[in-house]
Amino acid sequence: MFGSVAIAQQLGDDDAEGGASFAPGLALDLEGGVQLILTPRLDPDAEGGDGEITDDDIDQAIEIIRQRVDASGVAEAEITRQGSANIVVGLPGRPDEATLDLVRQSAELRFRPVLSMTDPTPIDPGQEGLPTGPEGDAEAGAPEDGEETTEEPAADETTAESEATEAPADDAATEAPADGEEPADADRAAIEEAAFAVADENGDGELSTTPATEPTSNSDVAWITEQLVYDLYTLDCTDPANLVGGVQDAADQPLVSCAQDGTTKFVLGPVDVEGTQVESAGSGLEVTQGGVTTNNWVVDIEFNGEGTERFAEVSQRLVAQQPPQNQFGIVLDGLVVSAPRMNQAILDGQAQISGSFTRESANTLANQLNFGSLPLNFEVQSEEQISATLGSEHLRSGLIAGLGGLLLVALYLLWQYRGLAVVAVSSLLIAAVTTYGAIIVLSWLQGYRLSLAGVAGLIVAVGITADSFILYFERIRDEIRDGRTLEGAVEHGWNRAKRTIVVSDLVTLLAAVILYFLAVGGVRGFAFTLGLTTLIDLVVVYLFTHPTMQLLIRTRFFGEGHRLSGLNPESIGVDPARYRGRGRVGEARTRPAATTRKEPAREKQPVGAGRMTIAERRAAERRAAEQATTTEEEGR
């Protein structure tokens, strides 16, 4: 890990943000950054501008901003609600202007007709004609005759809801073309050159943005210009950079977009219906014409007066089209969140989207549609740099606490286990170095940033790691008390301890995973470092601690049970008179010789020879001691 970082640091730009470094990236609370306070506002000039912003609208706005920030690669961003309406966005480090623009931009909901659809990867310029997508995809999940379903998502054969996202047309030509991997400049240039040759039909060396013929409607493929063909051919929907959103698309122009999960690529026509024309949306179980409630989740949409009139016109046009041009894309924040197919004309302004919805996915789509029903804009109340002074003090305090805890644990291990403390402390140091190496690699490759909550997770990990060693050492001592040799005690102690160690660490790891996916903000940072250190604890115990014990037990210091080794029989509660060296234990000589000779031979067997349990062994020892005391009193 450290070697790869060193090589990357030598080959890369030391001043580049997010480059390889031996210092991990720090989150907002430790490094500082930029804080923006946004206030959602209604546009009074737009239809619906006299409404009210609800709590659900604020929550949806936060989710949109979070999706933008997360998709742009910024880690440990803080997006919270302040008061009743304000949204506070904190970005660590030095975010670029493009990332800040993603936060400042408003979100809009729009309905656009689908002109074409194809695979997500860049298209082979050698193929003939413009791809229109597999017909089977467009027909997926059609409703049965007689159902009231009026709209239905069309995606692939396994889901009826098509999730898609917009890729900016201006940036599409520069995106990477293969499975999200950044291609070489030569490969990118070759793709662009081939796509340009195909798109430039008239051979004038320029890509036209004007339709060759006047489109008769928003569903007319005449909207597909030379520039749009070039964007479609070069766009890579498997590149996460094309799934960020936040693009302010022109309502009167077509665009190229990607499915949100990166599985499909769309060409969409100009806007047919604005989101402000949606009166309301909700989700629930489908009710048939006979009044029977089914187990199928659906999304119901109700348009206002203007929306009803406009959508009636659009639905009549789309229902007469061939796949995939009988679909329309629901675009939110520049991202296509669904692409349902029109099954019949909608004249009353009440539409229903059905398909393979779950309760969660149906509710999510309904919330997205409701968000677009308001002319919501973000007003930047303030934008300022946050000082890292307080964060630096917190980091210093956290490091002092961590080092202090590590020192106290080391002192305890030294007092309790003496020579074995060397193994435990060495394991702790190796775990610490491994954890630090993992953090700087993740910081370099994934943009991970260490927060104060993450530091707390590292401190807690000291106790979790020490607990594994203590459990192992105690198992070894139990085996010695049972009469095993030291080498046998190490192996049998490990066999007994490893199961408990694995179960304990898996429980901690499960808790960390659940906490990571259910929490937000700094709590996720705590869960991440807790889970990471738990995995490292397992690796260290298996690959270092146990092999080291196997080697040390063969030395004279540990193998003969030196009094400072931590395996001395007297220090772990074994009677010195019974200890025969190398971990062998015999009967305690607490009775006179004459009496001992008269005892049956079975009484002279080493403790543990009959494979007694610990409770049975202790009971036998108590009986032997009582008998010895009685014999001494009779001798007097």
XYZ file of C-alpha atoms in Angstrom, residues 262-490:
229
model
C -26.372 2.931 -16.557
C -28.228 0.257 -18.523
C -29.861 2.274 -21.315
C -29.178 5.350 -23.417
C -32.000 7.618 -24.639
C -32.588 10.381 -27.157
C -35.435 12.587 -25.900
C -37.415 15.226 -27.740
C -38.330 18.717 -26.499
C -40.447 19.130 -23.363
C -44.126 18.257 -23.720
C -45.342 18.880 -20.152
C -43.719 20.874 -17.352
C -43.548 19.543 -13.816
C -45.427 22.581 -12.526
C -48.479 21.209 -14.351
C -48.578 18.170 -12.026
C -51.218 18.748 -9.372
C -50.282 15.788 -7.174
C -48.858 12.270 -7.214
C -49.180 9.320 -4.875
C -48.433 5.624 -4.601
C -50.559 2.685 -3.497
C -51.817 -0.763 -4.351
C -53.623 -1.152 -7.664
C -57.413 -1.369 -7.578
C -59.089 -3.082 -10.532
C -62.316 -1.954 -12.214
C -64.181 -4.495 -10.100
C -62.929 -2.846 -6.894
C -60.449 -5.616 -6.060
C -57.168 -4.527 -4.523
C -54.169 -6.341 -5.978
C -50.611 -6.706 -4.695
C -49.214 -4.527 -7.494
C -47.867 -1.117 -6.493
C -48.724 1.780 -8.809
C -48.103 5.519 -9.009
C -51.066 7.838 -9.646
C -50.579 11.264 -11.252
C -53.118 14.081 -11.386
C -52.515 17.095 -13.626
C -53.919 20.602 -13.199
C -56.140 22.278 -15.792
C -53.405 23.275 -18.207
C -51.554 20.002 -17.651
C -54.699 17.957 -18.319
C -55.227 19.657 -21.667
C -51.583 19.357 -22.657
C -51.199 15.743 -21.519
C -54.352 14.720 -23.388
C -52.789 16.002 -26.601
C -49.469 14.295 -25.849
C -51.048 10.946 -24.920
C -53.077 10.830 -28.137
C -49.905 11.420 -30.129
C -47.759 8.907 -28.260
C -50.288 6.054 -28.242
C -50.208 6.047 -32.038
C -46.407 5.777 -32.208
C -44.317 2.636 -32.630
C -41.870 1.522 -29.882
C -39.882 3.121 -28.451
C -41.479 6.396 -29.585
C -44.636 5.583 -27.635
C -42.697 6.217 -24.417
C -42.012 9.468 -22.584
C -39.199 10.262 -20.189
C -39.896 11.823 -16.794
C -36.883 14.095 -16.279
C -36.063 15.426 -12.807
C -32.989 17.550 -12.191
C -31.725 16.654 -15.664
C -32.087 12.935 -14.865
C -34.702 10.624 -16.370
C -36.261 8.884 -13.395
C -38.770 6.819 -15.386
C -39.692 6.148 -19.032
C -43.256 4.740 -19.100
C -45.046 3.650 -22.255
C -48.367 5.135 -23.243
C -51.033 2.424 -23.543
C -54.073 4.618 -24.146
C -55.015 8.259 -24.434
C -55.397 10.141 -21.123
C -58.091 12.778 -21.450
C -59.116 13.435 -17.841
C -55.684 14.358 -16.442
C -55.477 11.288 -14.196
C -52.758 8.844 -15.206
C -51.414 5.726 -13.556
C -47.970 4.154 -13.909
C -47.777 0.442 -13.216
C -45.059 -2.169 -13.474
C -42.632 -4.049 -11.252
C -42.772 -1.509 -8.441
C -42.030 -2.163 -4.812
C -43.509 -0.060 -2.051
C -40.260 1.900 -1.763
C -39.723 2.479 -5.497
C -43.331 3.549 -6.030
C -43.136 5.974 -3.110
C -39.820 7.354 -4.390
C -41.247 8.065 -7.856
C -44.342 9.681 -6.332
C -42.154 11.967 -4.203
C -40.106 12.916 -7.247
C -43.252 13.801 -9.177
C -44.587 15.828 -6.267
C -41.311 17.740 -6.052
C -41.712 18.848 -9.655
C -45.228 20.089 -9.008
C -43.801 23.223 -7.402
C -41.737 25.911 -9.186
C -38.930 25.452 -6.643
C -35.639 27.318 -6.886
C -32.622 27.473 -4.573
C -31.595 30.887 -3.335
C -28.016 31.043 -1.998
C -28.240 32.879 1.320
C -24.532 32.646 2.097
C -21.386 30.983 0.815
C -18.293 31.049 2.987
C -15.064 29.273 3.800
C -15.043 27.278 7.042
C -11.900 27.501 9.136
C -10.141 24.270 10.038
C -8.774 25.616 13.344
C -11.459 23.998 15.477
C -11.184 20.813 13.427
C -7.434 20.706 13.940
C -7.921 20.968 17.693
C -10.459 18.151 17.584
C -8.096 16.026 15.506
C -5.238 16.658 17.905
C -7.467 15.783 20.862
C -8.633 12.647 19.095
C -5.091 11.537 18.341
C -4.038 12.181 21.944
C -7.012 10.140 23.152
C -6.152 7.332 20.751
C -2.494 7.233 21.730
C -3.390 7.464 25.410
C -5.817 4.585 25.075
C -3.232 2.540 23.199
C -0.648 3.219 25.944
C -3.075 2.218 28.725
C -3.976 -0.975 26.869
C -0.254 -1.751 26.435
C 0.412 -1.183 30.157
C -2.478 -3.419 31.131
C -1.297 -6.168 28.791
C 2.224 -5.868 30.189
C 0.951 -6.131 33.772
C -1.440 -8.988 33.063
C 0.427 -11.016 30.435
C 4.071 -9.939 30.835
C 6.021 -11.390 27.895
C 2.849 -12.060 25.901
C 2.281 -8.295 25.876
C 5.030 -8.063 23.224
C 2.884 -10.146 20.870
C -0.253 -8.130 21.639
C 1.372 -4.704 21.273
C 3.113 -5.777 18.060
C -0.233 -6.933 16.690
C -1.831 -3.623 17.661
C 0.925 -1.672 15.907
C 0.634 -3.781 12.761
C -3.135 -3.299 12.779
C -2.661 0.464 13.197
C -0.161 0.677 10.316
C -2.389 -1.457 8.080
C -5.414 0.687 8.890
C -3.529 3.886 8.149
C -2.291 2.459 4.858
C -5.825 1.453 3.866
C -7.128 4.932 4.684
C -4.525 6.774 2.599
C -5.095 4.405 -0.348
C -8.869 4.915 -0.131
C -8.305 8.645 0.178
C -6.196 8.562 -2.984
C -8.307 6.203 -5.130
C -11.847 6.759 -3.841
C -11.728 10.276 -2.454
C -12.355 9.073 1.103
C -12.016 11.704 3.812
C -11.406 10.995 7.477
C -13.852 12.738 9.791
C -13.819 13.208 13.547
C -16.437 10.459 13.818
C -14.103 8.243 11.800
C -11.313 8.948 14.281
C -13.691 7.846 17.053
C -14.209 4.594 15.173
C -10.443 4.046 15.070
C -10.170 4.609 18.827
C -12.971 2.130 19.530
C -11.135 -0.362 17.314
C -8.204 -0.422 19.766
C -10.436 -2.100 22.330
C -11.928 -4.496 19.780
C -8.485 -5.596 18.606
C -7.136 -5.963 22.161
C -10.167 -8.064 23.072
C -9.188 -10.633 20.429
C -5.710 -11.034 21.915
C -6.990 -11.270 25.484
C -9.446 -13.966 24.465
C -6.668 -15.927 22.735
C -4.257 -15.685 25.668
C -6.894 -16.714 28.202
C -7.753 -19.775 26.144
C -4.059 -20.751 26.153
C -3.925 -20.370 29.914
C -7.047 -22.490 30.356
C -5.439 -25.269 28.343
C -2.308 -25.114 30.534
C -4.467 -25.384 33.644
C -6.036 -28.475 32.090
C -2.607 -30.094 31.911
C -1.589 -29.606 28.287
C 1.960 -28.848 27.227
C 2.639 -25.265 26.187
C 2.789 -26.118 22.478
C -0.435 -28.094 22.778
C -2.022 -25.282 24.756
C -1.241 -22.794 21.967
